[in-house]
Coordinates of C-alpha atoms and ligand atoms in Angstrom, one line a residue:
X6 CA -43.2 5.1 -31.8
X7 CA -43.6 3.2 -34.2
X8 CA -47.1 3.4 -36.2
X9 CA -49.4 0.1 -35.7
X10 CA -49.6 -2.9 -38.6
X11 CA -52.8 -1.6 -40.1
X12 CA -51.3 1.9 -40.1
X13 CA -48.0 0.5 -42.2
X14 CA -50.1 -1.3 -44.4
X15 CA -52.6 1.5 -44.9
X16 CA -48.5 3.7 -46.1
X17 CA -48.0 1.3 -48.7
X18 CA -51.0 1.2 -50.2
X19 CA -51.7 5.2 -50.0
X20 CA -48.0 5.2 -52.4
X21 CA -48.7 2.3 -54.6
X22 CA -53.0 4.4 -55.1
X23 CA -50.2 7.3 -55.7
X24 CA -48.2 6.0 -58.6
X25 CA -48.0 2.7 -60.1
X26 CA -51.6 2.6 -59.7
X27 CA -52.6 4.7 -61.8
X28 CA -49.5 3.8 -64.0
X29 CA -51.1 0.7 -64.3
X30 CA -55.1 2.1 -65.0
X31 CA -52.9 4.0 -68.1
X32 CA -51.0 1.2 -70.1
X33 CA -51.5 0.0 -73.8
X34 CA -50.3 -2.7 -75.3
X35 CA -49.1 -6.0 -73.3
X36 CA -47.1 -6.4 -70.0
X37 CA -44.0 -8.1 -69.2
X38 CA -43.5 -9.4 -66.1
X39 CA -39.7 -10.5 -64.7
X40 CA -39.6 -11.9 -61.3
X41 CA -37.1 -13.7 -58.9
X42 CA -37.1 -17.8 -59.0
X43 CA -37.6 -18.3 -55.3
X44 CA -40.8 -18.6 -53.4
X45 CA -41.4 -14.7 -52.8
X46 CA -40.7 -14.2 -56.6
X47 CA -43.0 -16.1 -57.8
X48 CA -45.6 -15.6 -54.9
X49 CA -45.4 -11.9 -56.0
X50 CA -45.7 -12.8 -59.4
X51 CA -48.9 -14.4 -58.6
X52 CA -50.4 -11.6 -57.3
X53 CA -48.9 -9.0 -59.9
X54 CA -50.2 -11.7 -62.6
X55 CA -53.7 -12.3 -61.0
X56 CA -54.2 -8.3 -60.9
X57 CA -53.4 -7.9 -64.9
X58 CA -55.9 -10.6 -65.3
X59 CA -58.8 -8.7 -63.6
X60 CA -57.4 -5.6 -65.6
X61 CA -57.7 -7.7 -69.0
X62 CA -53.9 -6.8 -69.8
X63 CA -52.5 -9.7 -71.4
X64 CA -48.8 -9.9 -70.1
X65 CA -45.8 -12.8 -70.7
X66 CA -44.1 -13.8 -67.7
X67 CA -40.4 -15.4 -67.1
X68 CA -38.3 -16.0 -64.1
X69 CA -35.1 -15.5 -63.7
X70 CA -32.2 -16.5 -60.8
X71 CA -30.9 -12.8 -60.8
X72 CA -31.7 -9.3 -61.9
X73 CA -30.5 -9.1 -65.9
X74 CA -27.6 -6.2 -66.6
X75 CA -30.5 -5.1 -69.2
X76 CA -33.5 -5.2 -68.8
X77 CA -34.4 -3.5 -71.8
X78 CA -33.5 -6.1 -73.9
X79 CA -36.6 -7.8 -72.3
X80 CA -38.9 -5.3 -74.0
X81 CA -39.6 -6.5 -77.8
X82 CA -41.5 -4.2 -80.3
X83 CA -44.9 -4.5 -78.5
X84 CA -44.3 -4.4 -74.6
X85 CA -45.8 -1.4 -73.0
X86 CA -44.8 -2.3 -69.2
X87 CA -42.4 -3.9 -67.6
X88 CA -43.2 -4.8 -64.0
X89 CA -40.2 -6.0 -62.3
X90 CA -40.9 -8.0 -58.6
X91 CA -38.9 -8.7 -55.8
X92 CA -36.2 -6.8 -57.6
X93 CA -34.5 -4.1 -59.2
X94 CA -34.4 -1.8 -56.2
X95 CA -30.9 -3.1 -55.6
X96 CA -29.9 -2.3 -59.5
X97 CA -32.0 0.8 -60.2
X98 CA -29.2 2.8 -62.3
X99 CA -30.2 -0.6 -65.1
X100 CA -33.8 0.5 -65.3
X101 CA -32.9 3.8 -66.8
X102 CA -33.2 2.1 -70.4
X103 CA -36.4 0.8 -70.0
X104 CA -37.5 3.7 -69.2
X105 CA -37.4 5.6 -71.8
X106 CA -39.2 2.9 -73.8
X107 CA -41.8 1.7 -71.6
X108 CA -43.7 2.2 -68.1
X109 CA -41.8 0.2 -65.6
X110 CA -43.2 -0.5 -62.3
X111 CA -40.8 -1.8 -59.8
X112 CA -42.2 -4.2 -56.8
X113 CA -39.6 -4.8 -53.9
X114 CA -38.6 -5.3 -50.8
X115 CA -34.5 -5.3 -51.2
X116 CA -32.7 -2.7 -49.7
X117 CA -32.6 0.2 -52.7
X118 CA -29.5 1.4 -54.1
X119 CA -29.5 4.8 -55.8
X120 CA -32.1 7.0 -56.9
X121 CA -35.3 6.2 -59.4
X122 CA -34.8 7.0 -62.3
X123 CA -36.8 9.2 -64.1
X124 CA -40.5 7.1 -65.5
X125 CA -40.2 4.5 -63.5
X126 CA -42.8 3.4 -60.8
X127 CA -41.2 2.1 -57.6
X128 CA -42.9 0.7 -54.4
X129 CA -40.0 0.0 -52.3
X130 CA -41.6 -0.4 -48.0
X131 CA -37.5 0.7 -47.3
X132 CA -38.6 4.6 -48.6
X133 CA -41.6 4.3 -46.1
X134 CA -39.7 3.7 -43.2
X135 CA -40.8 0.4 -43.4
X136 CA -38.5 -2.9 -42.8
X137 CA -38.0 -4.8 -45.7
X138 CA -36.5 -7.2 -44.8
X139 CA -38.6 -8.0 -41.7
X140 CA -41.9 -7.4 -41.8
X141 CA -43.1 -7.7 -45.7
X142 CA -42.5 -9.4 -48.6
X143 CA -42.1 -8.5 -52.2
X144 CA -45.8 -10.8 -52.6
X145 CA -47.1 -8.0 -49.4
X146 CA -45.9 -5.4 -51.3
X147 CA -47.7 -6.6 -54.4
X148 CA -50.5 -7.5 -52.4
X149 CA -50.4 -3.6 -51.1
X150 CA -50.7 -3.0 -55.4
X151 CA -53.6 -4.9 -55.4
X152 CA -55.6 -3.8 -53.3
X153 CA -54.9 0.2 -54.1
X154 CA -55.4 -0.6 -57.8
X155 CA -58.9 -2.9 -57.1
X156 CA -60.1 -1.9 -52.9
X157 CA -63.2 -3.9 -54.2
X158 CA -61.7 -6.7 -55.6
X159 CA -60.4 -10.4 -54.5
X160 CA -57.7 -10.1 -51.8
X161 CA -55.0 -12.7 -52.8
X162 CA -53.6 -12.1 -48.9
X163 CA -52.9 -16.0 -48.4
X164 CA -50.0 -15.2 -51.7
X165 CA -48.9 -12.4 -49.4
X166 CA -48.2 -14.5 -46.6
X167 CA -46.6 -17.2 -48.9
X168 CA -44.0 -14.8 -49.9
X169 CA -43.0 -14.3 -46.2
X170 CA -43.0 -17.5 -45.2
X171 CA -40.4 -18.1 -48.3
X172 CA -38.5 -15.6 -47.2
X173 CA -37.9 -16.3 -43.1
X174 CA -40.1 -13.3 -42.4
X175 CA -42.2 -15.9 -39.9
X176 CA -39.8 -17.3 -37.5
X177 CA -41.3 -15.5 -34.9
X178 CA -44.9 -15.1 -35.4
X179 CA -45.7 -11.7 -38.7
X180 CA -44.8 -8.6 -37.6
X181 CA -45.3 -5.4 -38.6
X182 CA -47.0 -5.1 -42.6
X183 CA -47.4 -9.2 -42.2
X184 CA -49.1 -9.0 -39.0
X185 CA -52.1 -6.9 -40.7
X186 CA -51.9 -8.9 -43.7
X187 CA -52.4 -11.9 -41.7
X188 CA -55.4 -10.2 -39.7
X189 CA -56.7 -9.6 -43.2
X190 CA -56.7 -13.3 -44.4
X191 CA -57.6 -14.7 -40.5
X192 CA -61.0 -11.7 -40.9
X193 CA -61.7 -12.9 -44.2
X194 CA -61.7 -16.5 -42.8
X195 CA -59.3 -17.5 -45.7
X196 CA -56.4 -18.3 -43.1
X197 CA -56.0 -19.7 -39.8
X198 CA -52.8 -20.4 -36.8
X199 CA -52.5 -22.5 -34.7
X200 CA -49.1 -23.4 -32.8
X201 CA -48.4 -27.1 -34.4
X202 CA -45.6 -29.7 -34.6
X203 CA -43.9 -27.8 -37.7
X204 CA -43.6 -31.3 -40.6
X205 CA -44.4 -31.4 -43.9
X206 CA -48.1 -31.1 -45.4
X207 CA -49.2 -29.6 -41.9
X208 CA -51.9 -30.9 -39.1
X209 CA -54.2 -32.2 -41.3
X210 CA -52.0 -34.4 -43.6
X211 CA -51.6 -37.7 -43.2
X212 CA -49.1 -38.1 -40.5
X213 CA -47.0 -41.2 -41.8
X214 CA -46.6 -39.1 -45.5
X215 CA -45.6 -36.2 -43.5
X216 CA -42.6 -37.7 -41.4
X217 CA -41.6 -39.1 -44.4
X218 CA -41.6 -36.2 -46.0
X219 CA -40.3 -33.3 -43.5
X220 CA -36.7 -32.3 -44.4
X221 CA -36.6 -29.3 -43.0
X222 CA -34.6 -30.5 -40.9
X223 CA -33.9 -34.2 -41.9
X224 CA -35.3 -36.3 -39.1
X225 CA -32.7 -38.9 -38.9
X226 CA -33.9 -42.4 -40.1
X227 CA -37.6 -41.4 -40.7
X228 CA -37.3 -38.4 -43.6
X229 CA -36.9 -40.1 -46.8
X230 CA -38.5 -43.2 -45.2
X231 CA -41.8 -44.9 -45.1
X232 CA -40.4 -47.4 -43.0
X233 CA -38.8 -45.7 -40.7
X234 CA -41.8 -43.2 -40.5
X235 CA -44.0 -45.8 -39.6
X236 CA -41.4 -47.2 -36.9
X237 CA -41.5 -43.8 -35.3
X238 CA -45.4 -44.3 -35.2
X239 CA -45.4 -47.6 -33.6
X240 CA -42.4 -47.1 -31.5
X241 CA -45.1 -44.1 -29.3
X242 CA -48.2 -46.4 -30.1
X243 CA -49.7 -44.5 -32.6
X244 CA -51.4 -46.0 -35.0
X245 CA -51.3 -44.7 -38.3
X246 CA -54.7 -45.2 -39.2
X247 CA -57.9 -43.7 -37.5
X248 CA -60.7 -46.0 -38.7
X249 CA -60.6 -46.1 -42.4
X250 CA -58.5 -43.0 -43.1
X251 CA -54.8 -42.0 -41.7
X252 CA -54.1 -40.2 -39.0
X253 CA -53.3 -36.8 -38.7
X254 CA -51.3 -34.4 -36.4
X255 CA -54.6 -32.6 -35.4
X256 CA -56.1 -36.4 -34.6
X257 CA -53.4 -36.7 -31.4
X258 CA -54.0 -36.5 -28.0
X259 CA -52.0 -33.2 -26.0
X260 CA -49.7 -36.3 -24.4
X261 CA -49.3 -37.9 -27.3
X262 CA -47.6 -35.0 -29.6
X263 CA -45.4 -34.3 -27.0
X264 CA -43.9 -37.4 -27.3
X265 CA -43.4 -37.1 -30.6
X266 CA -42.1 -34.0 -30.4
X267 CA -39.5 -35.0 -27.7
X268 CA -38.9 -38.5 -29.9
X269 CA -38.0 -35.8 -33.2
X270 CA -35.4 -33.3 -30.7
X271 CA -33.5 -37.0 -29.2
X272 CA -33.2 -38.1 -33.0
X273 CA -31.8 -35.2 -34.0
X274 CA -29.5 -34.7 -31.1
X275 CA -28.4 -38.5 -31.0
X276 CA -27.4 -37.6 -34.3
X277 CA -25.3 -34.5 -33.0
X278 CA -27.9 -32.1 -34.3
X279 CA -28.7 -29.4 -32.4
X280 CA -32.5 -29.0 -32.5
X281 CA -34.6 -27.2 -29.8
X282 CA -38.5 -27.9 -29.8
X283 CA -38.8 -24.2 -30.5
X284 CA -37.1 -25.4 -34.0
X285 CA -40.1 -27.8 -34.7
X286 CA -42.6 -26.3 -33.0
X287 CA -44.4 -23.2 -33.9
X288 CA -47.3 -21.2 -35.8
X289 CA -48.4 -23.0 -39.1
X290 CA -51.3 -20.8 -41.2
X291 CA -54.1 -23.0 -42.7
X292 CA -55.3 -22.2 -46.3
X293 CA -59.4 -22.8 -45.6
X294 CA -59.8 -22.9 -49.2
X295 CA -58.1 -26.0 -49.7
X296 CA -59.6 -29.6 -49.0
X297 CA -58.2 -31.0 -45.8
X298 CA -55.1 -33.5 -47.1
X299 CA -54.0 -31.3 -49.9
X300 CA -50.1 -30.4 -49.4
X301 CA -51.3 -26.6 -49.9
X302 CA -53.2 -25.5 -47.5
X303 CA -50.7 -25.8 -45.4
X304 CA -48.9 -22.3 -45.9
X305 CA -45.4 -23.4 -45.0
X306 CA -45.6 -26.5 -47.4
X307 CA -47.2 -24.6 -50.3
X308 CA -44.2 -22.2 -49.7
X309 CA -41.7 -25.4 -50.3
X310 CA -43.3 -26.2 -52.8
X311 CA -43.0 -23.1 -54.6
X312 CA -39.4 -23.1 -53.7
X313 CA -38.7 -26.6 -55.2
X314 CA -40.5 -25.2 -58.3
X315 CA -38.1 -22.2 -59.2
X316 CA -35.6 -23.9 -58.4
X317 CA -36.1 -26.8 -60.6
X318 CA -36.5 -24.5 -63.2
X319 CA -40.6 -24.9 -63.1
X320 CA -41.6 -22.0 -61.8
X321 CA -44.5 -22.0 -64.5
X322 CA -46.1 -24.8 -62.6
X323 CA -45.7 -22.8 -59.2
X324 CA -47.2 -19.6 -60.7
X325 CA -49.8 -21.9 -62.2
X326 CA -50.2 -23.2 -58.0
X327 CA -50.5 -18.9 -57.3
X328 CA -53.3 -18.4 -59.6
X329 CA -55.5 -21.3 -58.0
X330 CA -54.7 -23.5 -60.4
X331 CA -55.5 -27.2 -59.2
X332 CA -56.1 -30.9 -61.1
X333 CA -53.1 -31.0 -63.8
X334 CA -51.2 -28.3 -62.1
X335 CA -50.9 -29.9 -58.4
X336 CA -50.0 -33.4 -60.5
X337 CA -46.8 -31.4 -62.0
X338 CA -45.8 -29.7 -58.6
X339 CA -45.8 -33.3 -57.0
X340 CA -43.4 -34.6 -59.9
X341 CA -41.0 -31.5 -59.0
X342 CA -41.2 -31.8 -55.7
X343 CA -40.2 -35.3 -55.8
X344 CA -37.1 -34.7 -58.4
X345 CA -36.2 -31.7 -55.7
X346 CA -36.2 -33.9 -52.8
X347 CA -34.2 -36.9 -54.9
X348 CA -31.7 -34.8 -56.6
X349 CA -31.0 -32.9 -52.8
X350 CA -30.0 -36.1 -51.2
X351 CA -28.4 -37.5 -53.7
X352 CA -26.0 -34.6 -53.0
X353 CA -26.3 -35.0 -49.6
X354 CA -25.1 -38.6 -49.8
X355 CA -21.8 -37.7 -51.2
X356 CA -21.5 -33.9 -49.1
X357 CA -18.4 -35.6 -46.7
X358 CA -16.3 -36.1 -50.1
X359 CA -17.2 -32.7 -51.4
X360 CA -16.5 -30.9 -48.2
X361 CA -13.2 -29.6 -46.4
X362 CA -13.2 -27.1 -43.4
X363 CA -10.6 -23.8 -44.0
X364 CA -10.2 -21.5 -41.4
X365 CA -13.8 -20.8 -39.8
X366 CA -15.2 -21.8 -43.3
X367 CA -17.3 -25.1 -44.2
X368 CA -16.8 -24.9 -47.7
X369 CA -18.7 -27.4 -50.4
X370 CA -17.9 -28.0 -53.8
X371 CA -20.3 -29.0 -55.4
X372 CA -18.9 -27.5 -59.5
X373 CA -19.5 -30.2 -61.8
X374 CA -22.8 -32.2 -59.0
X375 CA -24.7 -29.8 -57.8
X376 CA -27.3 -27.3 -60.2
X377 CA -26.6 -23.4 -59.2
X378 CA -30.2 -23.1 -57.9
X379 CA -29.8 -25.5 -55.2
X380 CA -26.6 -23.9 -53.4
X381 CA -29.3 -22.3 -51.3
X382 CA -31.0 -25.0 -49.7
X383 CA -27.8 -27.1 -49.9
X384 CA -25.5 -24.3 -47.4
X385 CA -29.1 -24.0 -45.6
X386 CA -28.8 -27.8 -44.1
X387 CA -25.4 -27.8 -44.3
X388 CA -25.2 -24.9 -41.5
X389 CA -27.8 -26.1 -39.0
X390 CA -25.0 -29.4 -38.3
X391 CA -21.6 -28.8 -39.2
X392 CA -18.8 -31.5 -38.6
X393 CA -17.1 -29.9 -36.2
X394 CA -16.8 -27.1 -33.7
X395 CA -15.5 -23.6 -35.0
X396 CA -17.4 -23.5 -38.0
X397 CA -19.0 -19.8 -38.4
X398 CA -19.8 -19.9 -41.8
X399 CA -20.7 -22.4 -44.8
X400 CA -20.5 -21.5 -48.3
X401 CA -22.1 -23.8 -51.5
X402 CA -20.2 -23.5 -54.8
X403 CA -21.9 -25.0 -58.3
X404 CA -21.1 -23.9 -61.5
X405 CA -23.6 -21.4 -63.7
X406 CA -24.7 -23.1 -66.5
X407 CA -25.9 -19.6 -68.4
X408 CA -22.2 -18.1 -67.4
X409 CA -19.2 -20.3 -68.5
X410 CA -16.2 -19.9 -66.3
X411 CA -18.4 -18.2 -63.4
X412 CA -19.4 -20.0 -59.8
X413 CA -22.3 -18.8 -57.9
X414 CA -21.8 -19.5 -54.1
X415 CA -24.4 -19.4 -50.9
X416 CA -23.4 -18.3 -47.7
X417 CA -25.2 -19.0 -44.4
X418 CA -23.9 -18.4 -41.2
X419 CA -24.2 -21.3 -38.5
X420 CA -25.0 -21.2 -35.3
X421 CA -22.0 -20.3 -33.7
X422 CA -21.4 -17.8 -36.5
X423 CA -24.3 -16.1 -36.1
X424 CA -23.0 -15.3 -32.3
X425 CA -19.5 -14.4 -33.3
X426 CA -21.5 -11.1 -35.2
X427 CA -20.5 -12.3 -38.0
X428 CA -22.4 -10.6 -41.5
X429 CA -22.5 -12.9 -44.4
X430 CA -24.1 -10.2 -46.7
X431 CA -21.4 -7.8 -45.5
X432 CA -19.3 -10.1 -46.8
X433 CA -20.5 -11.2 -49.8
X434 CA -20.6 -7.8 -51.1
X435 CA -17.4 -7.0 -50.2
X436 CA -15.4 -10.4 -51.9
X437 CA -17.9 -9.4 -54.9
X438 CA -16.7 -5.4 -55.2
X439 CA -12.6 -6.9 -54.7
X440 CA -13.3 -10.6 -57.0
X441 CA -14.9 -8.5 -60.0
X442 CA -18.4 -10.2 -59.1
X443 CA -21.6 -9.5 -57.9
X444 CA -23.3 -10.1 -54.3
X445 CA -25.1 -9.0 -51.4
X446 CA -27.8 -10.8 -48.9
X447 CA -28.7 -10.1 -45.4
X448 CA -26.2 -10.9 -42.0
X449 CA -26.8 -14.6 -41.9
X450 CA -27.9 -15.7 -45.2
X451 CA -26.0 -14.4 -48.8
X452 CA -24.8 -15.1 -52.4
X453 CA -22.6 -14.3 -54.8
X454 CA -21.4 -15.1 -58.4
X455 CA -17.8 -14.4 -59.4
X456 CA -15.1 -15.4 -62.1
X457 CA -13.9 -19.4 -61.2
X458 CA -10.3 -18.1 -61.3
X459 CA -11.2 -16.2 -58.1
X460 CA -12.5 -18.8 -55.6
X461 CA -9.2 -19.8 -54.2
X462 CA -8.6 -16.2 -53.4
X463 CA -12.1 -16.0 -52.2
X464 CA -11.6 -18.8 -49.6
X465 CA -8.9 -17.3 -48.8
X466 CA -10.7 -13.9 -47.8
X467 CA -13.3 -16.1 -45.9
X468 CA -11.6 -17.8 -44.0
X469 CA -9.0 -14.7 -43.1
X470 CA -12.6 -12.8 -41.6
X471 CA -14.0 -15.9 -39.7
X472 CA -10.3 -16.6 -38.0
X473 CA -10.8 -16.1 -34.5
Ligands
LIG510 O1 -28.6 -17.4 -53.2 P1 -29.1 -17.4 -52.1 O2 -30.5 -18.0 -51.5 O3 -27.8 -18.3 -51.5 O4 -29.0 -16.3 -51.8 C1 -29.5 -15.7 -50.4 C2 -29.6 -14.3 -50.1 O5 -28.3 -13.4 -50.9 C3 -30.6 -13.7 -50.9 O6 -31.4 -13.2 -49.9 C4 -29.7 -12.8 -52.4 O7 -30.9 -11.9 -52.3 C5 -28.9 -12.4 -52.4 N1 -28.2 -12.6 -52.9 C6 -27.8 -11.3 -53.4 N2 -26.7 -11.8 -54.6 C7 -25.6 -12.6 -55.4 C8 -27.0 -13.9 -54.9 C9 -27.5 -13.7 -53.5 O8 -28.0 -10.1 -52.9 N3 -25.7 -12.8 -56.2

């Protein structure tokens, strides 16, 4: 029988207390913090940065797209500690050089590969029989380390939940360690969960703006259009204002809410998108410390903001938000989010010109048009509404500016691909090994980086694997 969520969380805290937490107390000199650029990378780095601030350990944080070949190069003369978060376990052998020069702590939830080198303190749920893919994010693991180091200190449980939401661990509610973290956040009065329509900004955000700004899924004629958002409300007799303030989802009657949901599903279906009410309706998490009307009050939206910051090269803004800065940091985040949306929409407008179907693969060639950090959202969006039946896999390519001659690809299964039993992670690691690249991931979402000269061979290999 599986242990209770609280027991599983306790296991993680105990492991943290026996290794990494004591290493943190013995550190001399400033720390170097390396994390991943996605929402979980920024959330986990925020927890760790908060902890270092509490411990009065000065630090220098950097966000990277993938784990460096030799992380020891990140250590100058003065750093006494290297903390790696949301990566590292998959490349344990690369850590030995750094471990010979400084203390090294790894906080990760990816499947470990190989042995942990001597001198590295690693906290990974997989080592404890806990599924890091589904029940805890890197931010959750960092939160366990925070609790182990400062049991009576602050409890940044909302950041742990943000990481889990960013890594899509909340599709049908949280489970395991995440469930326990949510229980703690709720008990503290930090977070409240409700079933609600999942729109940008959450239940207390102005509905007119929420409709205009929702891009997951994009609502035809409404997303990105203020007149379209107004029109859908008017068609349902929902006034955009209630008294002297903007109407929010929480103001709607049950009947109005149902009518809005069915209207959105109808519009998606009219555009050939198979959206089910379940995709639009779900648990939303309200961060009670944020004022109503702030986009960060909805944890799903907060995760979207962090993701946009990381992908647009402004993870520093995301870190500032994670650490509780608002004011100018929030203004900067709003600008980054608009720019992210604009860039994404611009590329989606030309999608039909740069895509082709080969076998069961929809290949989107973003080279020269798309930044390499945006292949992931484009692949996720394209996989939700493939142009024809029989498309099992979407592959989106872009050039890597830091590695001339290499391309980055994001792979996503379509619904049909998921039903066919295909495994994108397995495909990515096999193709990468065969073509002199690097890659991996999960069954529904994976990525790889290969020499550009191998792109044709990759497509042939993917097309072959998807032929039925
Ligand atoms: O980059 P993207 O979001 O498309 O990646 C999807 C998944 O594939 C992520 O979970 C990431 O960790 C994994 N991946 C990987 N190796 C790469 C690129 C992505 O394991 N080179």
